[in-house]
Every structure is written in C-alpha cells, then in structure tokens.
Short mmCIF file of C-alpha atoms in Angstrom, two decimals:
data_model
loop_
_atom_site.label_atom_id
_atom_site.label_comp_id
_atom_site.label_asym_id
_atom_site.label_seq_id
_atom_site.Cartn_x
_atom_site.Cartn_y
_atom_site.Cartn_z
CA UNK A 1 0.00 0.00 0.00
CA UNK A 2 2.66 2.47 0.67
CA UNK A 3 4.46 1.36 -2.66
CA UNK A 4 1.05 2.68 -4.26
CA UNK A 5 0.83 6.00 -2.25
CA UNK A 6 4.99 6.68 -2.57
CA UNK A 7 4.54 5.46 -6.91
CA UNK A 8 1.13 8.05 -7.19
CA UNK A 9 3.19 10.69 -5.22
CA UNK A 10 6.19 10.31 -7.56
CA UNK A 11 3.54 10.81 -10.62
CA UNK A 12 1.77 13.77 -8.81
CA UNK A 13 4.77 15.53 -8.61
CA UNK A 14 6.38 14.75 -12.02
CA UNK A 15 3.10 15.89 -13.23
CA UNK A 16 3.28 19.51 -11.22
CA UNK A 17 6.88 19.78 -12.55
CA UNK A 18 6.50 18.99 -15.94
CA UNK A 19 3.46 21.26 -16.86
CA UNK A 20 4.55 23.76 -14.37
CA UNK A 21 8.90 24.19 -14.97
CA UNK A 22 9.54 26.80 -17.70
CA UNK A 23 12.21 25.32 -19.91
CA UNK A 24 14.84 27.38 -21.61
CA UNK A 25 12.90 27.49 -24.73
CA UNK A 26 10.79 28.87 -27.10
CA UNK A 27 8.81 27.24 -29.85
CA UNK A 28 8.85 28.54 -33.69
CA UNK A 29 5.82 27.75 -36.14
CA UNK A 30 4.84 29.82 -39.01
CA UNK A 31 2.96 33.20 -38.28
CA UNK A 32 -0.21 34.77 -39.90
CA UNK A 33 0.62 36.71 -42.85
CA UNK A 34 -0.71 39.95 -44.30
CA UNK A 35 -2.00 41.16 -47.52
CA UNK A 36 -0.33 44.51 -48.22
CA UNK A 37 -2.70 45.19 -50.69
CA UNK A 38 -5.57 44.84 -48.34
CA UNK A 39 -6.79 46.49 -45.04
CA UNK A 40 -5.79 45.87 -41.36
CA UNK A 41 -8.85 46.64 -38.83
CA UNK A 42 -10.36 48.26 -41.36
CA UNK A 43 -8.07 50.35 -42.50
CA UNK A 44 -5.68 50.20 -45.78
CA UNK A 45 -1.76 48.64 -44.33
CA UNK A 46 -0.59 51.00 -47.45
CA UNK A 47 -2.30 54.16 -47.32
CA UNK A 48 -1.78 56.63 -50.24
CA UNK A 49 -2.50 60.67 -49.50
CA UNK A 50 -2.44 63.21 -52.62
CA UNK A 51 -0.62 60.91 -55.09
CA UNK A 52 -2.59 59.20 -58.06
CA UNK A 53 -2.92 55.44 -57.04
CA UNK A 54 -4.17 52.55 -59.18
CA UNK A 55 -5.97 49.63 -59.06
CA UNK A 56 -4.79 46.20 -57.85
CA UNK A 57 -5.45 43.01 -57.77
CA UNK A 58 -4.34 39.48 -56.22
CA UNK A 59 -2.17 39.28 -53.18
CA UNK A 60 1.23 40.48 -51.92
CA UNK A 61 1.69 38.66 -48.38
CA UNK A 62 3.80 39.49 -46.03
CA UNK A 63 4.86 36.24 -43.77
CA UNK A 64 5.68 36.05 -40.17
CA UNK A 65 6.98 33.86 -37.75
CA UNK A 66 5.25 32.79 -34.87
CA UNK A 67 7.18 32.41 -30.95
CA UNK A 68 5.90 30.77 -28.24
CA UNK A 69 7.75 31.58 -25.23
CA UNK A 70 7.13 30.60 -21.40
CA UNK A 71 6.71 26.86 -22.94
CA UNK A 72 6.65 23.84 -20.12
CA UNK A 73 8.44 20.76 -19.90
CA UNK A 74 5.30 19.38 -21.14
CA UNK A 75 4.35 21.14 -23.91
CA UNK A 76 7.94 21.57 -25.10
CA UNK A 77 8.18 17.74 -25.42
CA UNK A 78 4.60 17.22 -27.10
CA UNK A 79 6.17 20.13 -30.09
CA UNK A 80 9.37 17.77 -30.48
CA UNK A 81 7.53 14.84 -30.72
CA UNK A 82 4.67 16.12 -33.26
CA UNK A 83 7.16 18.28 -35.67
CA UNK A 84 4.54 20.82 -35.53
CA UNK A 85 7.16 23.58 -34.14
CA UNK A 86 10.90 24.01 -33.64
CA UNK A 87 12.76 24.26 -30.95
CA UNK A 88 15.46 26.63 -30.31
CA UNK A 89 16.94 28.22 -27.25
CA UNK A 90 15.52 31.39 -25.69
CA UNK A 91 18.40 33.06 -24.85
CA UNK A 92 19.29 34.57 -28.65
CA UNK A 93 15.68 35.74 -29.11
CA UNK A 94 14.99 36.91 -25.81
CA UNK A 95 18.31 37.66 -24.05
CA UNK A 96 18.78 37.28 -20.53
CA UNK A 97 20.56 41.12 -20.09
CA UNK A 98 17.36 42.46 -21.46
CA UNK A 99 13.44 42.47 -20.60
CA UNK A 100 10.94 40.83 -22.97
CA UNK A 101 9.39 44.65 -23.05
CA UNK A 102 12.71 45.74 -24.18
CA UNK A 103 13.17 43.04 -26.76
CA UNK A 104 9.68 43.82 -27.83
CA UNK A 105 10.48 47.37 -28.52
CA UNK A 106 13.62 46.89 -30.10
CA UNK A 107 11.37 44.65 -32.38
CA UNK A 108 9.03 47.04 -33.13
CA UNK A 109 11.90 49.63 -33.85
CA UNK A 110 13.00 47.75 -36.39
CA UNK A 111 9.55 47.07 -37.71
CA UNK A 112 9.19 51.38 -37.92
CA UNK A 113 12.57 51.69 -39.73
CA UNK A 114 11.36 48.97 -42.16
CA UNK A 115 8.43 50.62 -43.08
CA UNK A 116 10.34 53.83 -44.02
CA UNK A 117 12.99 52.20 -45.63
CA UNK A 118 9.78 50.20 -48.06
CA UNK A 119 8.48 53.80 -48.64
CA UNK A 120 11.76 54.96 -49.46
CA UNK A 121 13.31 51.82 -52.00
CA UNK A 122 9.60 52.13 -53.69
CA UNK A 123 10.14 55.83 -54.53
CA UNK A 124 13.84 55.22 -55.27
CA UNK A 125 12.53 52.65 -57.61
CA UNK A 126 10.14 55.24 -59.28
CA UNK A 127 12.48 57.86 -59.85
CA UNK A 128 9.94 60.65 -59.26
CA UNK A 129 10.77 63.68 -56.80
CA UNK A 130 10.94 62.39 -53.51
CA UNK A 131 12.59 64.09 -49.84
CA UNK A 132 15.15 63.00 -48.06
CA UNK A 133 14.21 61.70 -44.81
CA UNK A 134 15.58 59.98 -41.56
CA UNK A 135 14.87 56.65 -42.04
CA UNK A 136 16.66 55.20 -39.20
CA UNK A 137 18.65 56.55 -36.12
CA UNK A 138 21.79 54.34 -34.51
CA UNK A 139 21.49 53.72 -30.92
CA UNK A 140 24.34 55.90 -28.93
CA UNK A 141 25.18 57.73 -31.76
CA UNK A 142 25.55 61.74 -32.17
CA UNK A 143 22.29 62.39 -33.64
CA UNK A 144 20.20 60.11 -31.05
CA UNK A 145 17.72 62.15 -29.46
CA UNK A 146 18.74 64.86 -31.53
CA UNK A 147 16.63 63.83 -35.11
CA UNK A 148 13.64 61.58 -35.25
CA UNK A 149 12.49 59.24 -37.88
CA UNK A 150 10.90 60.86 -40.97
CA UNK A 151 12.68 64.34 -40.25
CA UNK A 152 13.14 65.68 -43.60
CA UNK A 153 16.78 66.78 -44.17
CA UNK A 154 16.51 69.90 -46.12
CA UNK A 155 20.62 70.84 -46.17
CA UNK A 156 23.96 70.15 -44.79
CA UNK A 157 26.32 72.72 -43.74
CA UNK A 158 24.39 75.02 -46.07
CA UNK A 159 24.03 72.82 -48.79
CA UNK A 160 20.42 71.58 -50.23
CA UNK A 161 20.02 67.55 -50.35
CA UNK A 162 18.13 66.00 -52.87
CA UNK A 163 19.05 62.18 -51.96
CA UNK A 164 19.72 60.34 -49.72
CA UNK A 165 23.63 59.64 -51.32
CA UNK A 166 23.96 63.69 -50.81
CA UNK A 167 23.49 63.38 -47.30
CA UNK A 168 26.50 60.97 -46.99
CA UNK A 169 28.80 62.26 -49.19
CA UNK A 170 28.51 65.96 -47.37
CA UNK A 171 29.21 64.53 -44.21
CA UNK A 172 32.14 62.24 -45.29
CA UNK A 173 33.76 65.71 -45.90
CA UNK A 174 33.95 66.41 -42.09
CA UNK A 175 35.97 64.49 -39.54
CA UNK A 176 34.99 63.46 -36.00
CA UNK A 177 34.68 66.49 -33.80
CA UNK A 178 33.81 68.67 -36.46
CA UNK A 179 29.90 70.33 -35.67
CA UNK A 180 27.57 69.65 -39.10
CA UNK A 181 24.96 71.82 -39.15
CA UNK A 182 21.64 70.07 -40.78
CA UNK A 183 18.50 71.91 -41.50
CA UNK A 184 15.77 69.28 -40.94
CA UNK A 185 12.00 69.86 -41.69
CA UNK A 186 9.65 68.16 -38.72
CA UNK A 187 5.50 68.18 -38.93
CA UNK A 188 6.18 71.40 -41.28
CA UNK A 189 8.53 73.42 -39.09
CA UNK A 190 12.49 73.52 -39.88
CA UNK A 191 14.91 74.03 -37.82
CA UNK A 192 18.74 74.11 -37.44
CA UNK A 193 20.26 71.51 -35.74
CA UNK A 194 23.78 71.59 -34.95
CA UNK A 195 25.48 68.08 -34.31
CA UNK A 196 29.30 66.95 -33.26
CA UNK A 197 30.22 64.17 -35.70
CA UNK A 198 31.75 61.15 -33.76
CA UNK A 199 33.78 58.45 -34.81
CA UNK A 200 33.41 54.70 -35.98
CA UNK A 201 36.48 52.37 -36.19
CA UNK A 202 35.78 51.35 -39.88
CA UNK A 203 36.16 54.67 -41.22
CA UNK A 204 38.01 58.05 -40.72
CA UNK A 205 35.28 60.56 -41.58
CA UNK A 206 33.05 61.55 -39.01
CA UNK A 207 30.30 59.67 -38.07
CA UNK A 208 26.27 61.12 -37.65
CA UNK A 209 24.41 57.91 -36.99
CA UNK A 210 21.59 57.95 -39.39
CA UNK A 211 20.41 56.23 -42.22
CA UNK A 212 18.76 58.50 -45.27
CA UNK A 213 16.50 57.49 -47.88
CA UNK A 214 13.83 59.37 -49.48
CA UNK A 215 10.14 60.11 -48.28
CA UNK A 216 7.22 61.28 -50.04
CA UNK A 217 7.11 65.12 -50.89
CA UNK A 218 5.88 67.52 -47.74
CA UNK A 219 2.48 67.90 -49.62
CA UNK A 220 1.79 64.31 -50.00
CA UNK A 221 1.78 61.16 -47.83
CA UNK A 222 2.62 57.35 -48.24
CA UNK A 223 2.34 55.31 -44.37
CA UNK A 224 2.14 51.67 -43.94
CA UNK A 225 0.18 50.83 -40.97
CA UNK A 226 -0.03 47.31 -38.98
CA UNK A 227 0.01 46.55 -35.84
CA UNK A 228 1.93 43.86 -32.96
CA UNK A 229 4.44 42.79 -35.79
CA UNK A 230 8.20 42.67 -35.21
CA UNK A 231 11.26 43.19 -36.81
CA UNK A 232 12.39 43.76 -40.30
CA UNK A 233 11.68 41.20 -42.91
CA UNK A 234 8.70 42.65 -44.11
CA UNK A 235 10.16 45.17 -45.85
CA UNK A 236 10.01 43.83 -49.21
CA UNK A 237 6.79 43.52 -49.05
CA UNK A 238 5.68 46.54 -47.64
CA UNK A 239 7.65 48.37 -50.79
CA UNK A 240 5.58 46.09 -53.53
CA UNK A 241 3.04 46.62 -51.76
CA UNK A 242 3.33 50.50 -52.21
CA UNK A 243 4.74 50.29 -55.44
CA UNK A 244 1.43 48.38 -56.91
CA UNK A 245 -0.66 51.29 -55.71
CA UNK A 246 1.63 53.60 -57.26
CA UNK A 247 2.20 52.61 -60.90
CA UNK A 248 -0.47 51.33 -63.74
CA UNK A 249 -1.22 47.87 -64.20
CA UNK A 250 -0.64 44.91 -61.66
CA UNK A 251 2.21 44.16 -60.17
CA UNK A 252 0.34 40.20 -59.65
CA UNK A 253 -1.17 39.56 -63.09
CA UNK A 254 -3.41 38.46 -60.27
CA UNK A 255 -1.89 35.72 -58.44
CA UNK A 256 -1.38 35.32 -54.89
CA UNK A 257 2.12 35.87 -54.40
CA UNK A 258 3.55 36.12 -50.91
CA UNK A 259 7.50 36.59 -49.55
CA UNK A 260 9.71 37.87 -47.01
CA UNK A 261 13.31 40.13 -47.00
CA UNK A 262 14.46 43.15 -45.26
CA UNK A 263 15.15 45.88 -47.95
CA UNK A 264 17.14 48.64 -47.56
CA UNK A 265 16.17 52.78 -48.60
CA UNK A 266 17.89 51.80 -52.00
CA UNK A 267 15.76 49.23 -52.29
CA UNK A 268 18.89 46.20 -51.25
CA UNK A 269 17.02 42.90 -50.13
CA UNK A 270 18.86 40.87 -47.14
CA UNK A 271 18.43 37.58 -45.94
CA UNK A 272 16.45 37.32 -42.99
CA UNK A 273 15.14 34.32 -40.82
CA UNK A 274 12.85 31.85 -40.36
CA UNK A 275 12.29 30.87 -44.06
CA UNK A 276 10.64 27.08 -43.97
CA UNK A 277 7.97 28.47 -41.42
CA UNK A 278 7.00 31.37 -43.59
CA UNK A 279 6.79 29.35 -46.54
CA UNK A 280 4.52 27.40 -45.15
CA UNK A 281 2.56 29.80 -43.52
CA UNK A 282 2.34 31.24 -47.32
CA UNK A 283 1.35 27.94 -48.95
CA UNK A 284 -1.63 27.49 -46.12
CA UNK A 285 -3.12 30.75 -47.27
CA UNK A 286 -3.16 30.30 -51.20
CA UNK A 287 0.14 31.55 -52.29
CA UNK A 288 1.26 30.30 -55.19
CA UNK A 289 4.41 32.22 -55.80
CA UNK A 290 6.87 33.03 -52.60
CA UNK A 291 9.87 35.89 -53.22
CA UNK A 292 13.09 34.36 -51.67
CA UNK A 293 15.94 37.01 -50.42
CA UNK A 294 19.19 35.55 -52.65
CA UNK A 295 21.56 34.49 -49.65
CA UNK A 296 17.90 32.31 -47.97
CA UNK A 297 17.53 30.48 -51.31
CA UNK A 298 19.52 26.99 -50.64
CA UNK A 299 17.63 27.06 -46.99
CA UNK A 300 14.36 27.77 -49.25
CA UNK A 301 15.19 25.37 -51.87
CA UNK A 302 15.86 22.54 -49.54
CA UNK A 303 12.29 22.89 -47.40
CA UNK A 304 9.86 24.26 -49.79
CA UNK A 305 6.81 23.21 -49.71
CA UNK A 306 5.20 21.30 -52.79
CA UNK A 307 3.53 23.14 -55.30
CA UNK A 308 5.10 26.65 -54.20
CA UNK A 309 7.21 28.64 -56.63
CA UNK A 310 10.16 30.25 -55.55
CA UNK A 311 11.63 33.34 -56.70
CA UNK A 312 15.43 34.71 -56.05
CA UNK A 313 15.52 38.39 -55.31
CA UNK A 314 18.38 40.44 -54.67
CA UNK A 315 16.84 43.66 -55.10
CA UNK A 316 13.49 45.22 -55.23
CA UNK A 317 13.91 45.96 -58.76
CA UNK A 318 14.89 42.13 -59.00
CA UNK A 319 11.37 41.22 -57.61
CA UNK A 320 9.48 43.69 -59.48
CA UNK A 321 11.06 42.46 -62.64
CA UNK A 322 10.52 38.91 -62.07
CA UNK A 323 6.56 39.81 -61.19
CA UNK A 324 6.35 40.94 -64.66
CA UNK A 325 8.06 37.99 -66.59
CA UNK A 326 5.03 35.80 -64.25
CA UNK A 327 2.57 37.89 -65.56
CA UNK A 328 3.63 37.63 -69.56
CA UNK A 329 4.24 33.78 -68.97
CA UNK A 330 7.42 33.52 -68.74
CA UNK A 331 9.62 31.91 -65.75
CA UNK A 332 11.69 34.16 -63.42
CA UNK A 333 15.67 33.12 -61.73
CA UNK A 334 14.63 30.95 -58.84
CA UNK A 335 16.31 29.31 -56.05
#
C-alpha cells in the first residue's frame, strides 16, 4: 500500500513539474501573414495621400513567424515529438541582459525603420521627386535624441540635399569632432540643428548615426500601418506593396504571391530568418508564388513546400522584374 501511495506521489509531482517548470525554450511555427494590398482593422496597411494610385489586384503577403515563449516541460516535449514547431533556445531571441518589453520594442523599432525604408526603396525605384528623410537613427550615436524618424533633411552645412547619397557624401567631408549643421524639416517646421560628428572604427570621416532614404514630398503622404508585428523582414513587401498602388497595371497579373526580405532605402534585399515556417505559412493561405531574399535560397530550396514557386531576389527591382516575366508567362531566376 505504501508502494502505491509513494509510486502516485512520484507521478503527482512529475506531473506539477512537468506542466509547471519553464524550460529554456521557445517554440517557432509559421505566423499569420498579411495582404499589403488589403486592409488591417479596417483600415488600408498601405495608405496613399495626394498621389494618383491605381488599381490592384491578387495578393502580396507578407509572412511572419510565430514564438511561443514561457513553454513547459510538457508542452515543449509534445512540439518535439509532433514536428509541428521548432525548438530553439531562448536566450538569442529573448536575451537574458534584457526584458521581454525591451526586446519587444527593439522589435518594433526595427519594424518602424522597415516601413520607411519600403516607402523609401519604392520611390527610389520610381524615380519621381521624392525628400530625403531619416529613415533610421543608430542607438548611442551623435544624432540620437537629436533627429527623429521621418525628419526631412533639407541641407547640410548650407548645402540643399536631394538624396539620400547627398546626405553621406557631405558629411564624409567632415571628420569626427567637427559640428555639421543640418536643417531638418519636422511636422512642417524647420529648424537648425547643430550636431558633433563622432567616430566609428571602420572609417576616418566623421560619423552622424543615421540612415537616409527618401520620403514622399511635404504635400503628400505614403504610411504603412499594422500593428503587434516585429522586426524587419517585411520590408520587401511593404515596398511592392506601395509600389502596386503607385504605378499602372498589376504588379500580380493576379496571383497570390507572398515573400519575405528586409530591404534597404535603395531598395537592397537581405536575408532574414525563419524561411521554412513562412513558406509554409504562405502555402496554407493560397500563395502560389513566394519571393526568396538571394543568400535564404539553398535554406528555401531545400524545405519548400510542394507546389510553391520560388523566386530569387536580390533587389526590389529584382522582384518587381521577375513579377512581370510571371505575368507575360514567362519563368523568373529561382532558387
């Protein structure tokens, strides 16, 4: 009898411990995904003010990937066993040194600065007049605090900019310690702002700290809007997505075509994570067509799922090019 009650204690407790004790863990599946044509709580995710927009059609999806943190013993073994998730450790997603709210932010800084840098490569990839703006601000750096995301930069040191390579090259004239003196433009007021370069082992100009691109004119808005996403691999995307409302005919031919990439304000796609999930988060929703970054295609190519086509993009010109040989019939680089 007291084999019984010591063998039903034992269980009890290996029951409390494994659906109770966190493991260091966290659990990767794919993520919804968004149509960037299409609205988010009613409201367009690409939103086009004073500009002549066009009709669309089809889908561009932007994928995700989902995390499940806090996982138990339990649950973490009944994901390994059913393949339905991947394991990884916690500690590179959410480091121990930092907060969950503070990874969370830094997420959904990242998520901001992709958004501009989308606007930006789409108007780059236009060619029409354009601003320069702020599209992102380096932590520590001179100009933190200082300028905010989507200040205009009118001039530097007294000169007028009119891209986002301007910018650059007038500060690469000035070495760290000298004061630049940039004339920004914020919700319709300018202002001087006088900032002491600083220094960055790599090179021997001085160093500001942001990253231009371009931004639509002051008379005329372009904002992407969508909410409790993370990080930047939907920047791709987002810029198709903007693009499509901004030039005649259809980027899609009609098709459902979904993808993923980080883009820089030239319009540069880089590789970005969690690939297999997002393909098959794209394949459950209808895709047909999925845009791989260049350096993910042998990781795509090895896991994709059956009757999804993959495309190899390096930049967004690269994607927007290969759209259009799809839509005349024809069969774009792939992975």
């Amino acid at each position: 009898m007291l084999t019984v009650v010591a063998a039903a204690l034992l269980a009890l407790t290996l029951g409390v411990i494994g659906s109770t004790l966190p493991v260091p863990f966290v659990a990767l599946g794919p993520g919804p995904t968004y149509d960037t044509l299409g609205d988010y709580e009613d409201a367009p995710i690409v939103a086009v003010t004073d500009l002549p927009t066009y009709p669309t059609s089809g889908h561009l999806n932007m994928t995700t990937v989902s995390v499940t943190d806090q996982l138990s013993l339990f649950t973490a073994l009944s994901f390994w066993v059913s393949g339905d998730r991947r394991l990884v450790p916690r500690e590179p997603i959410f480091p121990s040194d930092r907060s969950t709210e503070e990874v969370q932010d830094e997420n959904a800084a990242q998520f901001a600065s992709s958004e501009l840098n989308a606007v930006s490569a789409a108007l780059v990839e236009l060619g029409g007049p354009a601003s320069v703006v702020v599209v992102g601000v380096v932590p520590g750096s001179p100009v933190e605090g200082l300028l905010e995301l989507q200040d205009e930069i009118v001039s530097v040191d007294g000169v007028p900019v009119g891209t986002a390579e301007a910018v650059t090259e007038l500060i690469g004239r000035s070495a760290p310690g000298a004061t630049a003196s940039l004339v920004v433009r914020r919700d319709g007021d300018e202002r001087t702002v006088p900032v002491v370069l600083g220094t960055r082992p790599d090179r021997p100009q001085g160093f500001l700290g942001i990253t231009p691109g371009l931004g639509p004119l002051p008379d005329s808005d372009i904002t992407i809007s969508l909410g409790g996403i993370g990080g930047p691999s939907a920047g791709l995307m987002f810029a198709l997505g903007v693009l499509d409302k901004l030039t005649p005919g259809e980027l899609t031919g009609g098709r459902f075509v979904a993808g993923t990439g980080s883009i820089g304000p030239s319009g540069a796609v880089s590789a970005i994570d969690g690939v297999p999930f997002k393909m098959i988060a794209a394949r459950d929703v209808g895709a047909t067509v999925f845009l791989v970054p260049a350096a993910n295609c042998a990781e795509a190519a090895a896991s994709a799922p059956e009757g999804l086509t993959l495309v190899r993009v390096d930049t967004l010109d690269d994607a927007v090019q290969s759209l259009d040989t799809l839509r005349d019939g024809g069969v774009p680089p792939a992975c």
